Amino acid sequence: MSLSSQRILVIGGGFSGMAAAIELRKQGAQVDVVEIDPGWRSYGAGISLGGATLRALRRLGVLEAFLAQGNASDGVNLHLPHGPLVATLPTPRIAGDDVPGGGAILRPVLARILAEATRAAGANVRLGCTFSAIDQEADGVQVTLTDGQRQRYDLVIGADGLYSKVRDTVFENAPRPRYSGQAVWRAVLPRPPEIETATMWLGPKIKPGVNPVSKTEMYLFVTEPRPTNDHVDPATFVDTLRGLLDGFTAPALQAIRSQIGPDSQIVYRPLEGLLMPRPWSRGRVVLIGDTVHATTPHLASGACIGIEDALVLADELAQAAGNVPAALAAFESRRWERCRMVVENSARLGEIEIDGGDKDEHSRIMRESLMALAQPI
């Protein structure tokens, strides 16, 4: 069913917001995207993507660009701290027999791919702009923008991330992000020939790994327990990251450690999560992505479930034939359990790692979660 008569505003130009714009334009909707950053930049190092994410990128029409500019591979190699390989986790080819089961890419590169697709789809993108007021009406929403314009929309999609202004404006008692007690370090490094797929070394509490992001680069990620969310001086990044790897004597990892230096594009991030209780919409304003279900990266599925939100929302709006409240209810019903599973299971995996807990429970949660993610959305 065509959405050509619908005017939709997407607030936030991140992965889920761009995916919503692309998919809604395919359905014929008139889509405006406002993004507060005038440079439409994406910060960070690499991002790991599972098979379910690649399936979502295929539907968006950007999988070929990802394969050309990122890296796709099968399996995850698990090593002991001193080097021996103990297991290779299978990664089913969810996106199709012709597409490996996982991959990774530099986060700014994926953002650029999606930004180009958003503009190509015909969305009206306005940078350096957000909203200052949202006023609901019976059958629409009046939005005042920071550039002084006031526009009426049939639907507003809040996709402005973990610290969402839309969420705080529309839901006065919305939850706040919660620090997990764990942090992650990431750095972009040259890729040695022997690193062909995602590879991890299983320390008692510190978990380093690498994942190729292109033919010549990889990104290093290291999770560590940090009881308090204190500021970390960027001047200490190199020494701190190198120090976290001191206890790992695996030759490959020590070679990686030796590459860490002032030019390594190190990113430090305290891990926070959020799962907003239902409802995720009020009137004709709906929230998607990190705005309602921000997850830690233990299942490599935060971008996945945000992009999936966009696909499902577009599906339900198209099928509802203009009945926006029915579409939003159906969207939420389809998304709640899957997103809850990712957020809560990721948080539990982090708790086990912080405590040095039951490895069997950790393996079971990983296995069950990945099986669930392989299911259709």
CSV table of C-alpha atoms in Angstrom, one decimal:
chain,number,residue,atom,x,y,z
A,1,MET,CA,0.0,0.0,0.0
A,2,SER,CA,1.4,3.4,-1.0
A,3,LEU,CA,2.4,5.9,1.6
A,4,SER,CA,2.7,8.7,-1.0
A,5,SER,CA,0.2,10.9,0.9
A,6,GLN,CA,2.1,10.7,4.2
A,7,ARG,CA,4.6,13.3,5.4
A,8,ILE,CA,7.1,11.8,7.9
A,9,LEU,CA,9.8,13.5,9.9
A,10,VAL,CA,12.9,11.5,11.1
A,11,ILE,CA,14.7,13.2,13.9
A,12,GLY,CA,18.3,11.9,13.9
A,13,GLY,CA,20.6,10.8,11.1
A,14,GLY,CA,22.2,7.8,12.6
A,15,PHE,CA,21.9,4.2,11.3
A,16,SER,CA,18.3,3.6,12.3
A,17,GLY,CA,17.1,7.0,11.2
A,18,MET,CA,18.8,6.7,7.8
A,19,ALA,CA,17.4,3.2,7.4
A,20,ALA,CA,13.9,4.5,8.2
A,21,ALA,CA,14.3,7.2,5.6
A,22,ILE,CA,15.5,4.8,2.9
A,23,GLU,CA,12.8,2.3,3.5
A,24,LEU,CA,9.9,4.8,3.8
A,25,ARG,CA,11.0,6.5,0.6
A,26,LYS,CA,10.7,3.1,-1.2
A,27,GLN,CA,7.1,3.0,0.0
A,28,GLY,CA,6.5,6.5,-1.5
A,29,ALA,CA,6.3,8.5,1.7
A,30,GLN,CA,7.6,12.1,1.8
A,31,VAL,CA,10.4,12.0,4.2
A,32,ASP,CA,12.4,14.8,5.9
A,33,VAL,CA,15.5,14.0,8.0
A,34,VAL,CA,16.9,16.5,10.5
A,35,GLU,CA,20.3,15.9,11.9
A,36,ILE,CA,21.8,18.2,14.5
A,37,ASP,CA,25.4,17.7,13.4
A,38,PRO,CA,26.1,20.0,10.4
A,39,GLY,CA,28.9,17.6,9.3
A,40,TRP,CA,26.7,14.4,9.6
A,41,ARG,CA,29.7,12.7,11.1
A,42,SER,CA,29.8,9.3,12.6
A,43,TYR,CA,32.3,8.8,15.4
A,44,GLY,CA,34.1,5.6,16.4
A,45,ALA,CA,36.4,3.0,15.0
A,46,GLY,CA,35.1,-0.3,13.7
A,47,ILE,CA,31.7,-2.0,14.0
A,48,SER,CA,31.1,-5.8,13.9
A,49,LEU,CA,28.1,-7.0,12.1
A,50,GLY,CA,26.4,-10.4,12.3
A,51,GLY,CA,24.5,-12.2,9.7
A,52,ALA,CA,21.2,-10.7,10.7
A,53,THR,CA,22.6,-7.2,10.1
A,54,LEU,CA,23.9,-8.2,6.7
A,55,ARG,CA,20.4,-9.5,5.9
A,56,ALA,CA,19.0,-6.1,6.9
A,57,LEU,CA,21.6,-4.3,4.7
A,58,ARG,CA,20.7,-6.4,1.8
A,59,ARG,CA,17.1,-5.4,2.1
A,60,LEU,CA,18.1,-1.7,2.3
A,61,GLY,CA,20.0,-2.1,-0.9
A,62,VAL,CA,23.5,-1.3,0.5
A,63,LEU,CA,24.9,-4.8,1.0
A,64,GLU,CA,27.1,-4.6,-2.2
A,65,ALA,CA,28.6,-1.3,-1.0
A,66,PHE,CA,29.3,-2.9,2.4
A,67,LEU,CA,31.0,-5.9,0.8
A,68,ALA,CA,33.1,-3.6,-1.4
A,69,GLN,CA,34.2,-1.2,1.3
A,70,GLY,CA,34.1,-3.4,4.5
A,71,ASN,CA,35.0,-7.1,5.1
A,72,ALA,CA,32.8,-10.2,5.3
A,73,SER,CA,34.0,-13.6,6.7
A,74,ASP,CA,32.8,-16.8,8.3
A,75,GLY,CA,33.3,-17.9,11.8
A,76,VAL,CA,34.8,-16.4,15.0
A,77,ASN,CA,38.1,-17.8,16.2
A,78,LEU,CA,38.5,-18.2,20.0
A,79,HIS,CA,42.0,-18.4,21.5
A,80,LEU,CA,43.5,-18.8,25.0
A,81,PRO,CA,45.5,-15.9,26.3
A,82,HIS,CA,48.8,-17.6,25.4
A,83,GLY,CA,47.7,-18.3,21.9
A,84,PRO,CA,46.2,-21.8,21.2
A,85,LEU,CA,42.9,-21.9,19.2
A,86,VAL,CA,40.2,-23.5,21.3
A,87,ALA,CA,37.2,-23.2,19.1
A,88,THR,CA,35.7,-21.6,16.0
A,89,LEU,CA,32.2,-20.4,16.4
A,90,PRO,CA,30.1,-20.9,13.3
A,91,THR,CA,28.3,-17.9,11.8
A,92,PRO,CA,25.3,-19.1,9.7
A,93,ARG,CA,24.9,-17.4,6.3
A,94,ILE,CA,21.7,-15.6,7.2
A,95,ALA,CA,21.9,-13.0,4.5
A,96,GLY,CA,22.1,-15.7,1.8
A,97,ASP,CA,24.3,-18.5,0.6
A,98,ASP,CA,26.4,-16.1,-1.3
A,99,VAL,CA,27.1,-13.8,1.8
A,100,PRO,CA,29.5,-14.8,4.6
A,101,GLY,CA,28.0,-15.0,8.1
A,102,GLY,CA,29.5,-11.9,9.6
A,103,GLY,CA,31.8,-9.0,9.0
A,104,ALA,CA,33.0,-5.6,10.1
A,105,ILE,CA,33.5,-2.1,8.7
A,106,LEU,CA,34.8,1.3,9.8
A,107,ARG,CA,31.8,3.0,11.4
A,108,PRO,CA,32.3,6.3,9.5
A,109,VAL,CA,32.4,4.2,6.2
A,110,LEU,CA,29.1,2.5,7.0
A,111,ALA,CA,27.6,5.9,7.9
A,112,ARG,CA,28.7,7.3,4.6
A,113,ILE,CA,27.2,4.4,2.6
A,114,LEU,CA,23.9,4.9,4.4
A,115,ALA,CA,24.0,8.6,4.0
A,116,GLU,CA,24.5,8.3,0.2
A,117,ALA,CA,21.6,5.8,0.0
A,118,THR,CA,19.4,8.2,2.1
A,119,ARG,CA,20.0,11.1,-0.3
A,120,ALA,CA,19.7,8.8,-3.4
A,121,ALA,CA,16.3,7.6,-2.1
A,122,GLY,CA,15.0,11.1,-2.3
A,123,ALA,CA,14.8,12.0,1.4
A,124,ASN,CA,15.1,15.7,2.2
A,125,VAL,CA,18.1,15.9,4.6
A,126,ARG,CA,18.6,19.0,6.7
A,127,LEU,CA,21.8,19.2,8.6
A,128,GLY,CA,22.6,21.4,11.6
A,129,CYS,CA,18.9,21.3,12.4
A,130,THR,CA,16.7,19.6,15.0
A,131,PHE,CA,13.4,20.4,16.7
A,132,SER,CA,12.6,22.9,19.4
A,133,ALA,CA,8.9,21.9,20.0
A,134,ILE,CA,6.6,19.0,19.2
A,135,ASP,CA,2.9,19.6,19.4
A,136,GLN,CA,0.5,16.7,18.9
A,137,GLU,CA,-2.8,17.0,17.1
A,138,ALA,CA,-5.6,14.5,16.6
A,139,ASP,CA,-4.3,13.4,13.2
A,140,GLY,CA,-0.9,14.9,13.0
A,141,VAL,CA,2.1,16.6,14.6
A,142,GLN,CA,3.2,20.2,14.4
A,143,VAL,CA,7.0,20.4,14.7
A,144,THR,CA,8.9,23.6,15.3
A,145,LEU,CA,12.5,23.3,13.9
A,146,THR,CA,15.6,25.1,15.1
A,147,ASP,CA,15.9,26.8,11.8
A,148,GLY,CA,12.6,28.6,12.5
A,149,GLN,CA,10.4,26.6,10.3
A,150,ARG,CA,7.2,25.0,11.6
A,151,GLN,CA,5.9,21.9,9.7
A,152,ARG,CA,3.0,19.5,10.0
A,153,TYR,CA,3.7,15.8,9.7
A,154,ASP,CA,1.6,12.6,9.8
A,155,LEU,CA,4.3,10.9,11.8
A,156,VAL,CA,7.5,11.8,13.7
A,157,ILE,CA,10.2,9.2,14.2
A,158,GLY,CA,12.6,9.8,17.1
A,159,ALA,CA,15.9,8.2,16.1
A,160,ASP,CA,18.2,10.6,18.0
A,161,GLY,CA,20.1,8.0,20.0
A,162,LEU,CA,21.0,7.0,23.6
A,163,TYR,CA,20.6,10.6,25.0
A,164,SER,CA,17.4,11.2,23.0
A,165,LYS,CA,15.8,14.7,23.2
A,166,VAL,CA,12.7,13.3,21.5
A,167,ARG,CA,12.3,10.6,24.2
A,168,ASP,CA,12.7,13.2,27.0
A,169,THR,CA,10.3,15.6,25.4
A,170,VAL,CA,7.5,13.1,24.6
A,171,PHE,CA,7.9,10.7,27.6
A,172,GLU,CA,8.4,12.8,30.8
A,173,ASN,CA,9.3,9.7,32.9
A,174,ALA,CA,11.5,8.0,30.4
A,175,PRO,CA,14.4,5.9,31.8
A,176,ARG,CA,17.9,7.1,31.7
A,177,PRO,CA,20.9,5.2,30.3
A,178,ARG,CA,22.6,3.0,32.9
A,179,TYR,CA,26.3,2.3,33.1
A,180,SER,CA,27.1,-1.4,32.9
A,181,GLY,CA,30.4,-1.5,34.9
A,182,GLN,CA,32.3,-2.3,31.8
A,183,ALA,CA,34.1,-0.3,29.1
A,184,VAL,CA,35.4,-1.0,25.7
A,185,TRP,CA,38.5,0.3,23.9
A,186,ARG,CA,38.8,0.3,20.1
A,187,ALA,CA,41.6,1.1,17.7
A,188,VAL,CA,42.1,1.0,14.0
A,189,LEU,CA,45.3,-0.9,13.0
A,190,PRO,CA,47.0,-2.4,10.0
A,191,ARG,CA,45.7,-5.9,9.2
A,192,PRO,CA,48.2,-8.7,9.1
A,193,PRO,CA,47.6,-11.5,6.6
A,194,GLU,CA,46.9,-14.1,9.3
A,195,ILE,CA,43.8,-12.2,10.6
A,196,GLU,CA,41.2,-13.4,8.2
A,197,THR,CA,38.1,-13.3,10.4
A,198,ALA,CA,36.9,-12.1,13.8
A,199,THR,CA,39.4,-13.4,16.4
A,200,MET,CA,39.2,-13.2,20.2
A,201,TRP,CA,41.5,-14.1,23.1
A,202,LEU,CA,39.6,-15.3,26.2
A,203,GLY,CA,41.1,-13.7,29.3
A,204,PRO,CA,39.5,-14.1,32.8
A,205,LYS,CA,38.0,-10.6,32.8
A,206,ILE,CA,39.6,-8.7,29.9
A,207,LYS,CA,38.5,-9.7,26.5
A,208,PRO,CA,40.5,-8.5,23.5
A,209,GLY,CA,39.7,-9.2,19.9
A,210,VAL,CA,40.2,-8.0,16.3
A,211,ASN,CA,38.0,-8.0,13.3
A,212,PRO,CA,39.0,-7.1,9.7
A,213,VAL,CA,37.3,-4.0,8.4
A,214,SER,CA,38.8,-3.8,4.9
A,215,LYS,CA,41.5,-5.5,2.9
A,216,THR,CA,44.2,-3.6,4.7
A,217,GLU,CA,42.8,-2.6,8.1
A,218,MET,CA,41.3,-4.2,11.2
A,219,TYR,CA,40.0,-2.9,14.4
A,220,LEU,CA,41.0,-4.0,17.9
A,221,PHE,CA,38.4,-4.1,20.6
A,222,VAL,CA,39.2,-4.7,24.3
A,223,THR,CA,36.5,-4.9,27.0
A,224,GLU,CA,37.5,-4.3,30.6
A,225,PRO,CA,35.7,-4.0,34.0
A,226,ARG,CA,35.5,-0.5,35.4
A,227,PRO,CA,33.5,-0.2,38.6
A,228,THR,CA,32.9,3.6,38.1
A,229,ASN,CA,32.3,5.6,35.0
A,230,ASP,CA,35.1,8.1,35.5
A,231,HIS,CA,36.7,10.3,32.9
A,232,VAL,CA,39.7,8.9,31.2
A,233,ASP,CA,42.3,11.3,29.9
A,234,PRO,CA,42.9,10.8,26.2
A,235,ALA,CA,46.6,11.5,26.9
A,236,THR,CA,46.7,8.1,28.7
A,237,PHE,CA,44.9,6.1,26.0
A,238,VAL,CA,48.0,4.5,24.3
A,239,ASP,CA,49.6,3.4,27.6
A,240,THR,CA,46.3,2.2,29.1
A,241,LEU,CA,45.3,0.1,26.0
A,242,ARG,CA,48.8,-1.4,25.7
A,243,GLY,CA,48.7,-2.2,29.4
A,244,LEU,CA,45.4,-4.1,29.1
A,245,LEU,CA,47.2,-6.5,26.8
A,246,ASP,CA,50.2,-7.1,29.0
A,247,GLY,CA,48.8,-10.4,30.4
A,248,PHE,CA,48.2,-11.9,26.9
A,249,THR,CA,51.3,-13.7,25.7
A,250,ALA,CA,49.8,-14.9,22.4
A,251,PRO,CA,52.4,-13.9,19.7
A,252,ALA,CA,49.7,-12.6,17.4
A,253,LEU,CA,48.2,-10.4,20.1
A,254,GLN,CA,51.6,-9.1,21.2
A,255,ALA,CA,52.4,-8.2,17.6
A,256,ILE,CA,49.1,-6.3,17.6
A,257,ARG,CA,50.0,-4.6,20.9
A,258,SER,CA,53.3,-3.4,19.4
A,259,GLN,CA,51.4,-1.5,16.7
A,260,ILE,CA,49.4,0.6,19.2
A,261,GLY,CA,50.7,4.1,19.1
A,262,PRO,CA,49.7,7.8,18.9
A,263,ASP,CA,48.3,7.4,15.4
A,264,SER,CA,46.1,4.4,16.2
A,265,GLN,CA,42.7,6.2,16.3
A,266,ILE,CA,41.9,4.9,19.8
A,267,VAL,CA,38.3,5.3,21.0
A,268,TYR,CA,37.3,4.7,24.6
A,269,ARG,CA,33.6,4.2,25.5
A,270,PRO,CA,32.0,3.3,28.8
A,271,LEU,CA,29.3,0.8,28.0
A,272,GLU,CA,25.7,1.9,28.8
A,273,GLY,CA,22.4,0.3,28.1
A,274,LEU,CA,18.7,1.3,28.1
A,275,LEU,CA,15.5,-0.6,27.6
A,276,MET,CA,12.4,1.6,27.6
A,277,PRO,CA,9.2,-0.1,28.8
A,278,ARG,CA,6.3,-0.1,26.4
A,279,PRO,CA,4.8,1.9,24.9
A,280,TRP,CA,7.4,3.2,22.4
A,281,SER,CA,5.0,5.7,20.9
A,282,ARG,CA,2.7,8.4,22.0
A,283,GLY,CA,0.1,9.7,19.6
A,284,ARG,CA,2.0,10.1,16.3
A,285,VAL,CA,5.5,10.1,17.7
A,286,VAL,CA,7.4,6.8,17.7
A,287,LEU,CA,10.9,6.0,18.9
A,288,ILE,CA,13.3,3.5,17.3
A,289,GLY,CA,16.9,2.3,17.7
A,290,ASP,CA,19.1,3.3,20.6
A,291,THR,CA,16.4,5.8,21.6
A,292,VAL,CA,14.5,2.9,23.2
A,293,HIS,CA,16.8,-0.1,23.2
A,294,ALA,CA,20.5,0.8,23.5
A,295,THR,CA,22.6,-2.3,24.1
A,296,THR,CA,26.1,-3.2,25.0
A,297,PRO,CA,28.1,-4.7,22.1
A,298,HIS,CA,28.3,-8.3,23.4
A,299,LEU,CA,26.1,-9.7,20.7
A,300,ALA,CA,27.3,-7.3,18.0
A,301,SER,CA,23.6,-6.5,17.4
A,302,GLY,CA,22.9,-2.9,18.4
A,303,ALA,CA,23.0,-1.5,14.8
A,304,CYS,CA,21.1,-4.6,13.7
A,305,ILE,CA,18.0,-4.2,15.8
A,306,GLY,CA,17.9,-0.4,15.1
A,307,ILE,CA,18.0,-1.0,11.4
A,308,GLU,CA,15.4,-3.8,11.7
A,309,ASP,CA,13.1,-1.3,13.6
A,310,ALA,CA,13.2,0.8,10.5
A,311,LEU,CA,12.3,-2.1,8.2
A,312,VAL,CA,9.4,-3.3,10.3
A,313,LEU,CA,8.0,0.2,10.9
A,314,ALA,CA,8.0,0.8,7.1
A,315,ASP,CA,6.3,-2.6,6.6
A,316,GLU,CA,3.5,-1.9,9.1
A,317,LEU,CA,2.9,1.7,7.9
A,318,ALA,CA,2.5,0.4,4.4
A,319,GLN,CA,0.1,-2.4,5.4
A,320,ALA,CA,-2.0,-0.1,7.7
A,321,ALA,CA,-3.4,1.9,4.8
A,322,GLY,CA,-3.1,5.2,6.6
A,323,ASN,CA,-4.1,3.9,10.1
A,324,VAL,CA,-1.0,5.2,11.9
A,325,PRO,CA,-2.0,4.1,15.4
A,326,ALA,CA,-2.6,0.6,14.2
A,327,ALA,CA,0.7,0.5,12.4
A,328,LEU,CA,2.6,1.7,15.5
A,329,ALA,CA,0.9,-0.9,17.7
A,330,ALA,CA,1.8,-3.6,15.3
A,331,PHE,CA,5.4,-2.4,15.0
A,332,GLU,CA,5.8,-2.4,18.7
A,333,SER,CA,4.3,-5.8,19.1
A,334,ARG,CA,6.7,-7.3,16.5
A,335,ARG,CA,9.8,-5.6,17.9
A,336,TRP,CA,9.5,-5.7,21.7
A,337,GLU,CA,10.6,-9.3,22.5
A,338,ARG,CA,13.5,-9.4,20.0
A,339,CYS,CA,14.9,-6.1,21.2
A,340,ARG,CA,14.4,-7.0,24.9
A,341,MET,CA,16.3,-10.2,24.3
A,342,VAL,CA,19.3,-8.4,22.8
A,343,VAL,CA,19.5,-5.8,25.5
A,344,GLU,CA,19.0,-8.1,28.5
A,345,ASN,CA,21.2,-10.9,27.2
A,346,SER,CA,24.0,-8.5,26.2
A,347,ALA,CA,23.8,-7.1,29.7
A,348,ARG,CA,24.0,-10.5,31.3
A,349,LEU,CA,27.0,-11.5,29.2
A,350,GLY,CA,28.7,-8.3,30.4
A,351,GLU,CA,27.9,-9.2,34.0
A,352,ILE,CA,29.4,-12.7,33.6
A,353,GLU,CA,32.6,-11.2,32.1
A,354,ILE,CA,32.9,-8.6,34.9
A,355,ASP,CA,32.6,-11.3,37.6
A,356,GLY,CA,34.6,-14.0,35.9
A,357,GLY,CA,31.5,-16.1,36.0
A,358,ASP,CA,30.1,-19.2,34.5
A,359,LYS,CA,31.5,-19.8,31.1
A,360,ASP,CA,28.9,-22.4,30.3
A,361,GLU,CA,26.1,-19.9,31.0
A,362,HIS,CA,28.0,-17.4,28.8
A,363,SER,CA,28.2,-19.9,25.9
A,364,ARG,CA,24.5,-20.9,26.3
A,365,ILE,CA,23.3,-17.2,26.2
A,366,MET,CA,25.5,-16.5,23.1
A,367,ARG,CA,24.2,-19.6,21.3
A,368,GLU,CA,20.6,-19.0,22.1
A,369,SER,CA,20.7,-15.3,21.3
A,370,LEU,CA,22.4,-15.9,17.9
A,371,MET,CA,19.8,-18.6,17.1
A,372,ALA,CA,17.0,-16.1,17.9
A,373,LEU,CA,18.6,-13.4,15.8
A,374,ALA,CA,18.7,-15.8,12.8
A,375,GLN,CA,14.9,-16.0,12.8
A,376,PRO,CA,12.9,-13.8,10.4
A,377,ILE,CA,12.0,-10.3,11.7
